[in-house]
CSV table of C-alpha atoms in Angstrom, one decimal:
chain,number,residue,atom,x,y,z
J,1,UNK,CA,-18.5,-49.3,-142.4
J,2,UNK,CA,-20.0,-46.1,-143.1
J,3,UNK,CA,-22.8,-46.7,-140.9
J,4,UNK,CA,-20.3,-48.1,-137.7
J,5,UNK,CA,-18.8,-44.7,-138.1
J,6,UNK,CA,-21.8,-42.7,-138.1
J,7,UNK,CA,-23.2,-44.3,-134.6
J,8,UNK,CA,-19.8,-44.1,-132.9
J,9,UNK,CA,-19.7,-40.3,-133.6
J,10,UNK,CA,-23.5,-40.2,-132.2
J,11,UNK,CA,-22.0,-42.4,-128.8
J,12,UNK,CA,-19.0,-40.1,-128.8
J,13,UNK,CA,-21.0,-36.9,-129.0
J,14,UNK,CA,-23.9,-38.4,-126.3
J,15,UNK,CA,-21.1,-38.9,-124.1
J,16,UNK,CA,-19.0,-36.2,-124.6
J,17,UNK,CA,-22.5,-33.9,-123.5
J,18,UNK,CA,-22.6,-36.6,-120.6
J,19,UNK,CA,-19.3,-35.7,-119.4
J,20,UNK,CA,-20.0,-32.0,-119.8
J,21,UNK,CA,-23.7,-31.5,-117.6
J,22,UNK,CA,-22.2,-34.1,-114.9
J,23,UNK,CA,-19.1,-31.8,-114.0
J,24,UNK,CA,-21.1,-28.9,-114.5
J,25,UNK,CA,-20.1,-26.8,-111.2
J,26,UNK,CA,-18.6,-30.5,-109.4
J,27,UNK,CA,-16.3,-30.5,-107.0
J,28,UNK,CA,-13.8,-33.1,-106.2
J,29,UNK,CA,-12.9,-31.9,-102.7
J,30,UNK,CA,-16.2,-32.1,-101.1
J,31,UNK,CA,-17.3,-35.4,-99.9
J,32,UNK,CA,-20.9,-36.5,-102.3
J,33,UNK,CA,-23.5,-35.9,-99.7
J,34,UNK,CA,-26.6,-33.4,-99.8
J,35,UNK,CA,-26.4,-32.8,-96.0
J,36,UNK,CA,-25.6,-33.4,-92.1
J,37,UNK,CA,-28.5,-36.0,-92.6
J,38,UNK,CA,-27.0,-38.2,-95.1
J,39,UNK,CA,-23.7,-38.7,-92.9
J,40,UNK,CA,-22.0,-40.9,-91.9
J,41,UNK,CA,-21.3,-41.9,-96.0
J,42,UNK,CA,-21.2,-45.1,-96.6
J,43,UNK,CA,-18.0,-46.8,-98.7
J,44,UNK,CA,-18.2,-50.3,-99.3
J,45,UNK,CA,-14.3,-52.2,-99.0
J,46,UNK,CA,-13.4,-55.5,-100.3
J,47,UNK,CA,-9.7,-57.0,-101.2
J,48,UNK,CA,-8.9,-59.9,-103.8
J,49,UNK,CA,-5.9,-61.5,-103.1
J,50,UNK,CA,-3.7,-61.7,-106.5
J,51,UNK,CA,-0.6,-63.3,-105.3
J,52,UNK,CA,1.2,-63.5,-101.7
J,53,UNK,CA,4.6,-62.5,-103.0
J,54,UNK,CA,6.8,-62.9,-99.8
J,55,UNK,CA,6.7,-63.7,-96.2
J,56,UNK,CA,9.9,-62.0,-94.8
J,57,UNK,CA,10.8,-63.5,-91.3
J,58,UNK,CA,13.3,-61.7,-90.6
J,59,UNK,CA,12.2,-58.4,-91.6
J,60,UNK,CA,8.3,-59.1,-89.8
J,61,UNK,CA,6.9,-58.4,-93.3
J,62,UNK,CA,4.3,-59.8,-95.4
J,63,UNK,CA,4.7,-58.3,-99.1
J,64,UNK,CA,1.4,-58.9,-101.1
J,65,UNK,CA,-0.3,-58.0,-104.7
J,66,UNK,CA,-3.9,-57.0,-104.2
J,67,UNK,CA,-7.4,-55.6,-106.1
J,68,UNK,CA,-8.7,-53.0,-103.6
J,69,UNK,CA,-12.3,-52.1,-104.5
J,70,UNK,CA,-14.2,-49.5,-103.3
J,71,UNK,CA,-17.7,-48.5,-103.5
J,72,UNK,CA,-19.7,-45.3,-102.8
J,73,UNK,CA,-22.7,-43.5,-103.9
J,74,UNK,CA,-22.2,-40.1,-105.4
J,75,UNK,CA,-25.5,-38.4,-106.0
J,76,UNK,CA,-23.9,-36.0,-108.3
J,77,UNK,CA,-23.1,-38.6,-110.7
J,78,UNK,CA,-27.1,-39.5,-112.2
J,79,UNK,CA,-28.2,-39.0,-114.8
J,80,UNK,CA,-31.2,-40.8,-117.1
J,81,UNK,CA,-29.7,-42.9,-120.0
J,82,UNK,CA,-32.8,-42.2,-122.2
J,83,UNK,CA,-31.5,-38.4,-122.4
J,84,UNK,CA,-28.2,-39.6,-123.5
J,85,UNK,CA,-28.6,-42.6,-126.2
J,86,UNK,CA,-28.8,-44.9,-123.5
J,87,UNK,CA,-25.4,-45.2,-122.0
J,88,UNK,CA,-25.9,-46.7,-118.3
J,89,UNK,CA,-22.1,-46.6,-117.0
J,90,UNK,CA,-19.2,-44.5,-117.8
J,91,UNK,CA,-15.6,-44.4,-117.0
J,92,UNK,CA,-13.7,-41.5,-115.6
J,93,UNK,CA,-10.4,-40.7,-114.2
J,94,UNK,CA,-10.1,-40.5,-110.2
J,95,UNK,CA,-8.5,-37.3,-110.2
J,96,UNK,CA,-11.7,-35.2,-111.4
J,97,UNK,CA,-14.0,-37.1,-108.6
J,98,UNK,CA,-14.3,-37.6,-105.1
J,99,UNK,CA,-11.9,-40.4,-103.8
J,100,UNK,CA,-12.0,-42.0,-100.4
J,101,UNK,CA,-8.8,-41.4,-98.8
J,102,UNK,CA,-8.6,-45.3,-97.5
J,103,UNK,CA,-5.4,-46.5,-96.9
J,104,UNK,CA,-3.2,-49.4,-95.5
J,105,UNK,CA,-2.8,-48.5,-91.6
J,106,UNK,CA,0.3,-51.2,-90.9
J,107,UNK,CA,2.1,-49.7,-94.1
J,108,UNK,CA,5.9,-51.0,-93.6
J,109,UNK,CA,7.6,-49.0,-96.4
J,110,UNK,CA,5.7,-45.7,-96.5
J,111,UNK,CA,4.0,-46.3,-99.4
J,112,UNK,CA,0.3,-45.4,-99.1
J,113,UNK,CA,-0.6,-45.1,-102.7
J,114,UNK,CA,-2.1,-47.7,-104.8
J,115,UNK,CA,0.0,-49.1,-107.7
J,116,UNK,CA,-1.9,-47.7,-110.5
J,117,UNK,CA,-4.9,-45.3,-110.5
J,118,UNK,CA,-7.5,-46.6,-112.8
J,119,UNK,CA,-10.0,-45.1,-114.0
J,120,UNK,CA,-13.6,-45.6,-111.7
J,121,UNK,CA,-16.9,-46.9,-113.3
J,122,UNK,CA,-19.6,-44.6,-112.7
J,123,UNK,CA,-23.4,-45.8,-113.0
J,124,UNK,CA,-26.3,-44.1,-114.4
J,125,UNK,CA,-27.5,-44.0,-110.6
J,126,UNK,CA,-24.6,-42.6,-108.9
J,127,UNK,CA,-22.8,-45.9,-107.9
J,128,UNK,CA,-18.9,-45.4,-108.1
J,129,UNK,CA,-16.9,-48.4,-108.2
J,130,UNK,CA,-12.8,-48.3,-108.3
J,131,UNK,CA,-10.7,-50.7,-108.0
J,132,UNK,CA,-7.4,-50.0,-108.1
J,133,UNK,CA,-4.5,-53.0,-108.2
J,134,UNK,CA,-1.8,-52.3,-105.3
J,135,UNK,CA,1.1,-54.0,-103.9
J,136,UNK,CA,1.8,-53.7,-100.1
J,137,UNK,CA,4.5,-54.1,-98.2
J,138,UNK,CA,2.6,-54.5,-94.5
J,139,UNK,CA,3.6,-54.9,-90.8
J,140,UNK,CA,3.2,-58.5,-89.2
J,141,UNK,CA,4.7,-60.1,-86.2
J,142,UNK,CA,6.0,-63.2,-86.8
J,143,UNK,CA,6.9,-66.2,-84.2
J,144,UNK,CA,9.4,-68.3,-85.7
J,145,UNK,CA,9.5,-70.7,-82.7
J,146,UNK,CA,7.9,-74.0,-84.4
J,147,UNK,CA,8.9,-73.0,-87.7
J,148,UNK,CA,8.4,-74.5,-90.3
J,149,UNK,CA,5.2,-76.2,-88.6
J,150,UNK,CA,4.1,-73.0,-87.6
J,151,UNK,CA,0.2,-70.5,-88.2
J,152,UNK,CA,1.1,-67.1,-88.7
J,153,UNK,CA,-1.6,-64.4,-88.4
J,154,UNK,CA,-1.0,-61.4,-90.6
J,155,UNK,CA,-3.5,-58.9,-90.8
J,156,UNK,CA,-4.0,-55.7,-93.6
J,157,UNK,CA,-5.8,-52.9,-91.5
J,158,UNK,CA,-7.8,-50.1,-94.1
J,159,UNK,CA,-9.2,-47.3,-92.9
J,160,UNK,CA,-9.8,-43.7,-94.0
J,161,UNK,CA,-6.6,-41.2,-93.3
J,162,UNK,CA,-8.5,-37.9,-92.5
J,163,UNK,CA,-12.2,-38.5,-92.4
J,164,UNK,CA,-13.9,-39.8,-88.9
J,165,UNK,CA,-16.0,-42.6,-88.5
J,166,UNK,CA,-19.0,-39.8,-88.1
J,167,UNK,CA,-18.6,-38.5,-92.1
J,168,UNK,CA,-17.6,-41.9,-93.4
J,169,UNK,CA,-18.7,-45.6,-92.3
J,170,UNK,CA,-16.7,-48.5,-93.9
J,171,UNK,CA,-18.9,-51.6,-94.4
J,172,UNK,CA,-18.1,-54.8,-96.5
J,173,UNK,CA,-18.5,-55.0,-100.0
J,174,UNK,CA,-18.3,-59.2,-100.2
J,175,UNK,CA,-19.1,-61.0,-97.0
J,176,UNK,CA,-16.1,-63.6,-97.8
J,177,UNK,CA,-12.9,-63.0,-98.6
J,178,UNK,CA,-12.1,-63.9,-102.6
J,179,UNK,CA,-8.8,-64.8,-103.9
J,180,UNK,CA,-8.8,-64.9,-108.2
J,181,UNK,CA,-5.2,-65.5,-108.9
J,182,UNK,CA,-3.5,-67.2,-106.1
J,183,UNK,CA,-0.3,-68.6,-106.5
J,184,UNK,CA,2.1,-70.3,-103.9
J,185,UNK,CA,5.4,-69.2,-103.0
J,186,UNK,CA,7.9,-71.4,-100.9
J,187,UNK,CA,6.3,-73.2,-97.8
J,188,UNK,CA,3.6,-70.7,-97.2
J,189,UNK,CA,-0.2,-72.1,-97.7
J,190,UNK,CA,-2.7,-70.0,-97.4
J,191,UNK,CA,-5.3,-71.0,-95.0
J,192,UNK,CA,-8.1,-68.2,-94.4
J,193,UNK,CA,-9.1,-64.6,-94.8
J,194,UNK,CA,-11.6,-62.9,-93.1
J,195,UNK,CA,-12.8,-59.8,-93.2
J,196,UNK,CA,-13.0,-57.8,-90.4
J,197,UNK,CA,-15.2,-54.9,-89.7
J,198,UNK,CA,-13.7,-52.6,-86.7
J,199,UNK,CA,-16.6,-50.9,-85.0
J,200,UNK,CA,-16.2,-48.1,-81.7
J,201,UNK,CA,-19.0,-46.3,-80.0
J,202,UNK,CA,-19.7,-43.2,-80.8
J,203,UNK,CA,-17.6,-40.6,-79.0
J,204,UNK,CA,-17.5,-37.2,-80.5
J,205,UNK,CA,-14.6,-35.9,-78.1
J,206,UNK,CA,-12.2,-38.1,-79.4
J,207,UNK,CA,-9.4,-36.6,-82.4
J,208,UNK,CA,-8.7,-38.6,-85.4
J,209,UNK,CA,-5.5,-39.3,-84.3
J,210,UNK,CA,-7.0,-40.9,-81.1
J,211,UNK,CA,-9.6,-42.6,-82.8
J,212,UNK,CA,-7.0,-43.9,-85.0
J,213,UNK,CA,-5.3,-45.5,-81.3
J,214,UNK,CA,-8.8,-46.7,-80.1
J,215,UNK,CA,-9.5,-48.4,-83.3
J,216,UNK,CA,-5.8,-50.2,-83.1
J,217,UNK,CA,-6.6,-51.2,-79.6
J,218,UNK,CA,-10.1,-52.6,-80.9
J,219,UNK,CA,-8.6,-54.6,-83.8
J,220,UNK,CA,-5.9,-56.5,-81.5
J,221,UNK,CA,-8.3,-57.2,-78.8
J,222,UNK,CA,-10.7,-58.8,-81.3
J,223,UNK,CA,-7.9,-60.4,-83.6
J,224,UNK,CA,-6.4,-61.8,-80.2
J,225,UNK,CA,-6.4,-65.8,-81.0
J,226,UNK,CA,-7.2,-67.9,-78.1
J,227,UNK,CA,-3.7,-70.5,-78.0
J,228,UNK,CA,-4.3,-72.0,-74.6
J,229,UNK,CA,-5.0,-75.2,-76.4
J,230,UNK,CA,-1.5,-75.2,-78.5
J,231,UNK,CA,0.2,-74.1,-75.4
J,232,UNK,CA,-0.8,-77.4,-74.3
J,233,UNK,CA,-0.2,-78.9,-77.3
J,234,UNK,CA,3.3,-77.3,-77.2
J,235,UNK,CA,4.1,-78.5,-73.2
J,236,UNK,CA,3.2,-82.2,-74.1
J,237,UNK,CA,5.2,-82.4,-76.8
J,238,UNK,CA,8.1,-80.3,-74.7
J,239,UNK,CA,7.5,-83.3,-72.1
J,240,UNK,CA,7.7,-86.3,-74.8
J,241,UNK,CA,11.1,-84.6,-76.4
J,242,UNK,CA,12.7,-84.2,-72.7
J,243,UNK,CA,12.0,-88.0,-72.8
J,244,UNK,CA,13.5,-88.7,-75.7
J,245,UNK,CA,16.2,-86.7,-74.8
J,246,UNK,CA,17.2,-88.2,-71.7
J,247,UNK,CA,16.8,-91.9,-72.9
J,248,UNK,CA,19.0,-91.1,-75.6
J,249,UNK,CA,21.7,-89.5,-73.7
J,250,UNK,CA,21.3,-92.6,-70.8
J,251,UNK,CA,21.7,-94.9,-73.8
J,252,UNK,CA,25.1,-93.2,-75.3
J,253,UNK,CA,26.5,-93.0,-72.2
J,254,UNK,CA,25.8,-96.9,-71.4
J,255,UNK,CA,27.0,-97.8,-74.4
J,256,UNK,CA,30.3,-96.1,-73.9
J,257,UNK,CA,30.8,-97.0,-70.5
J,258,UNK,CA,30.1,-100.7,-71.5
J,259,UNK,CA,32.7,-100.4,-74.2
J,260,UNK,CA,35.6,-98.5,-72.0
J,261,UNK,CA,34.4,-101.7,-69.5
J,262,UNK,CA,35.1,-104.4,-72.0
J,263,UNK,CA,38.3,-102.7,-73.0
J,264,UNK,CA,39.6,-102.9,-69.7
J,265,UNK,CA,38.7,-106.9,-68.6
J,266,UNK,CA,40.1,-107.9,-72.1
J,267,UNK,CA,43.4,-105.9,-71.3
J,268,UNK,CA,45.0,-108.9,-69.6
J,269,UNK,CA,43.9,-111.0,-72.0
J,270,UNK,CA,45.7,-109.5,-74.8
J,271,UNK,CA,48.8,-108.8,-73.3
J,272,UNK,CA,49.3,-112.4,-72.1
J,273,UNK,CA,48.6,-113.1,-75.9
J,274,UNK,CA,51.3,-110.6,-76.4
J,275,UNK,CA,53.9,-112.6,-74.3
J,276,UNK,CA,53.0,-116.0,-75.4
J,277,UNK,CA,53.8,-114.7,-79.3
J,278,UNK,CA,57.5,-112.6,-78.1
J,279,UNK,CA,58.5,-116.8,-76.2
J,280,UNK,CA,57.3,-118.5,-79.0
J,281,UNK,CA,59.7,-115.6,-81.4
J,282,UNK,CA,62.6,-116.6,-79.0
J,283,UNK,CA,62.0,-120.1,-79.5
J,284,UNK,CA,62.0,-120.1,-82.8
J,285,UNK,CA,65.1,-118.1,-83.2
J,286,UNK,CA,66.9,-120.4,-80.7
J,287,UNK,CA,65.7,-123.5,-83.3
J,288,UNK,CA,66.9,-121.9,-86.4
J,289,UNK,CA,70.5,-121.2,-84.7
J,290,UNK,CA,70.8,-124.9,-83.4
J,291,UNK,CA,70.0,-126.0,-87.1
J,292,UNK,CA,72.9,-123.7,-88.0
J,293,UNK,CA,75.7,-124.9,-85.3
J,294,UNK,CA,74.4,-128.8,-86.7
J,295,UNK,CA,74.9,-127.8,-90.1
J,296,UNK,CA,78.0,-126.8,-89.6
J,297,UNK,CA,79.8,-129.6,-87.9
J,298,UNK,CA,78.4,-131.2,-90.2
């Protein structure tokens, strides 16, 4: 027990003087490059899927738990573990390093924070991972026309808030899209999730507000699905439930009209009945009273 004690207050103290040279003279408000050279900066994105919590229909909103992780190289952040007992990786709290500001472009509730800021894990050779859990409440257009045998396309469009594609290049962290902890809700199945790098040729006259327009543009004309093969889909089947249509309605109205027909020729029928039964009353009565008139003569 003794000796536990002894070589966590070596770690601690190795540490703590790890800490201490690392954010010697660091600033968190300048973005971790040496120079003009080393830009654009590289940050590597990825998303796992945690759970799809709602598909609102009504509202046009898809309202989904997440992992964001984010990746970067900060060359502040080396150091050589043999100078500090060996430790490789450390963990430290976002606020006293350099964040990229990414965020969630097609926010729908104004919320562009993540859920919880965790703390990032820093390696010996100055790669900074984070990933931070979040739960978004996105934009998504929704066509309810063939519901419920309906695709819906919603998409989750990341991108940094204040720095231009020339300072900072987003690239993919996992080539597919990973999904941990999925869990179904209602009728919704998930199908697919790719991710989708938005790229835009270099154009140095252009704002960030503009670039933030020609990298909207970009995204719906390559996210544009090509449907001319369920349109057709859709007219055939349009054509087969005319058809059905029709022959049903033809059929209901022969069936009536061959009913109200019936009705009629039978009508004679009936009330000739009818008359038969009232003469046959009459002669009856007219029996029952000559019984009567005998009986009583007699």
């Amino acid at each position: 027990m003794h000796r536990f004690y002894m070589t966590l207050t070596m770690a601690s103290d190795a540490e703590d003087r790890l800490m201490v040279d690392l954010f010697r003279g660091y600033n968190s408000l300048v973005q971790p490059v040496r120079n003009k050279t080393e830009l654009p900066m590289i940050v590597k994105i990825a998303m796992q899927l945690v759970l799809l919590i709602n598909v609102d229909e009504k509202e046009q909103v898809m309202h989904t738990n997440v992992w964001l992780t984010l990746k970067w190289h900060d060359f502040q952040m080396q150091w050589e573990p043999k100078d500090y007992d060996g430790i490789t990786q450390i963990r430290v709290a976002p606020d006293k390093i350099w964040l990229p500001d990414i965020v969630l472009f097609n926010n729908a509730d104004g919320n562009y924070e993540v859920s919880f800021m965790c703390n990032a894990l820093i390696h010996h050779s100055g790669e900074v991972l984070w990933v931070p859990p979040a739960i978004y409440k996105s934009s998504c257009i929704i066509d309810v026309e063939f519901f419920p045998f309906d695709d819906q396309r919603c998409s989750l469009t990341f991108g940094s808030w204040t720095v231009i594609f020339f300072n900072l290049n987003l690239l993919k962290y996992f080539f597919k899209y990973r999904i941990y902890i999925y869990i179904y809700i209602r009728c919704w199945r998930w199908e697919n999730a790719p991710l989708i790098r938005i790229s835009h040729p270099s154009c140095e006259d252009l704002t960030p507000e503009a670039q933030r327009a020609v990298d909207a543009i970009e995204f719906i004309t390559e996210n544009m699905k090509d449907d001319e093969t369920t349109k057709q889909y859709r007219d055939d089947w349009k054509y087969v439930a005319m058809v059905v249509d029709r022959l049903l309605l033809y059929g209901f109205f022969g069936i009536t009209l061959g009913g109200t027909i019936g009705i009629l020729f039978s009508a004679p029928t009936v009330f000739e009945r009818v008359d038969e039964e009232k003469q046959l009353q009459k002669l009856i009565q007219l029996y029952k009273q000559g019984i009567s008139v005998n009986d009583s003569f007699a």
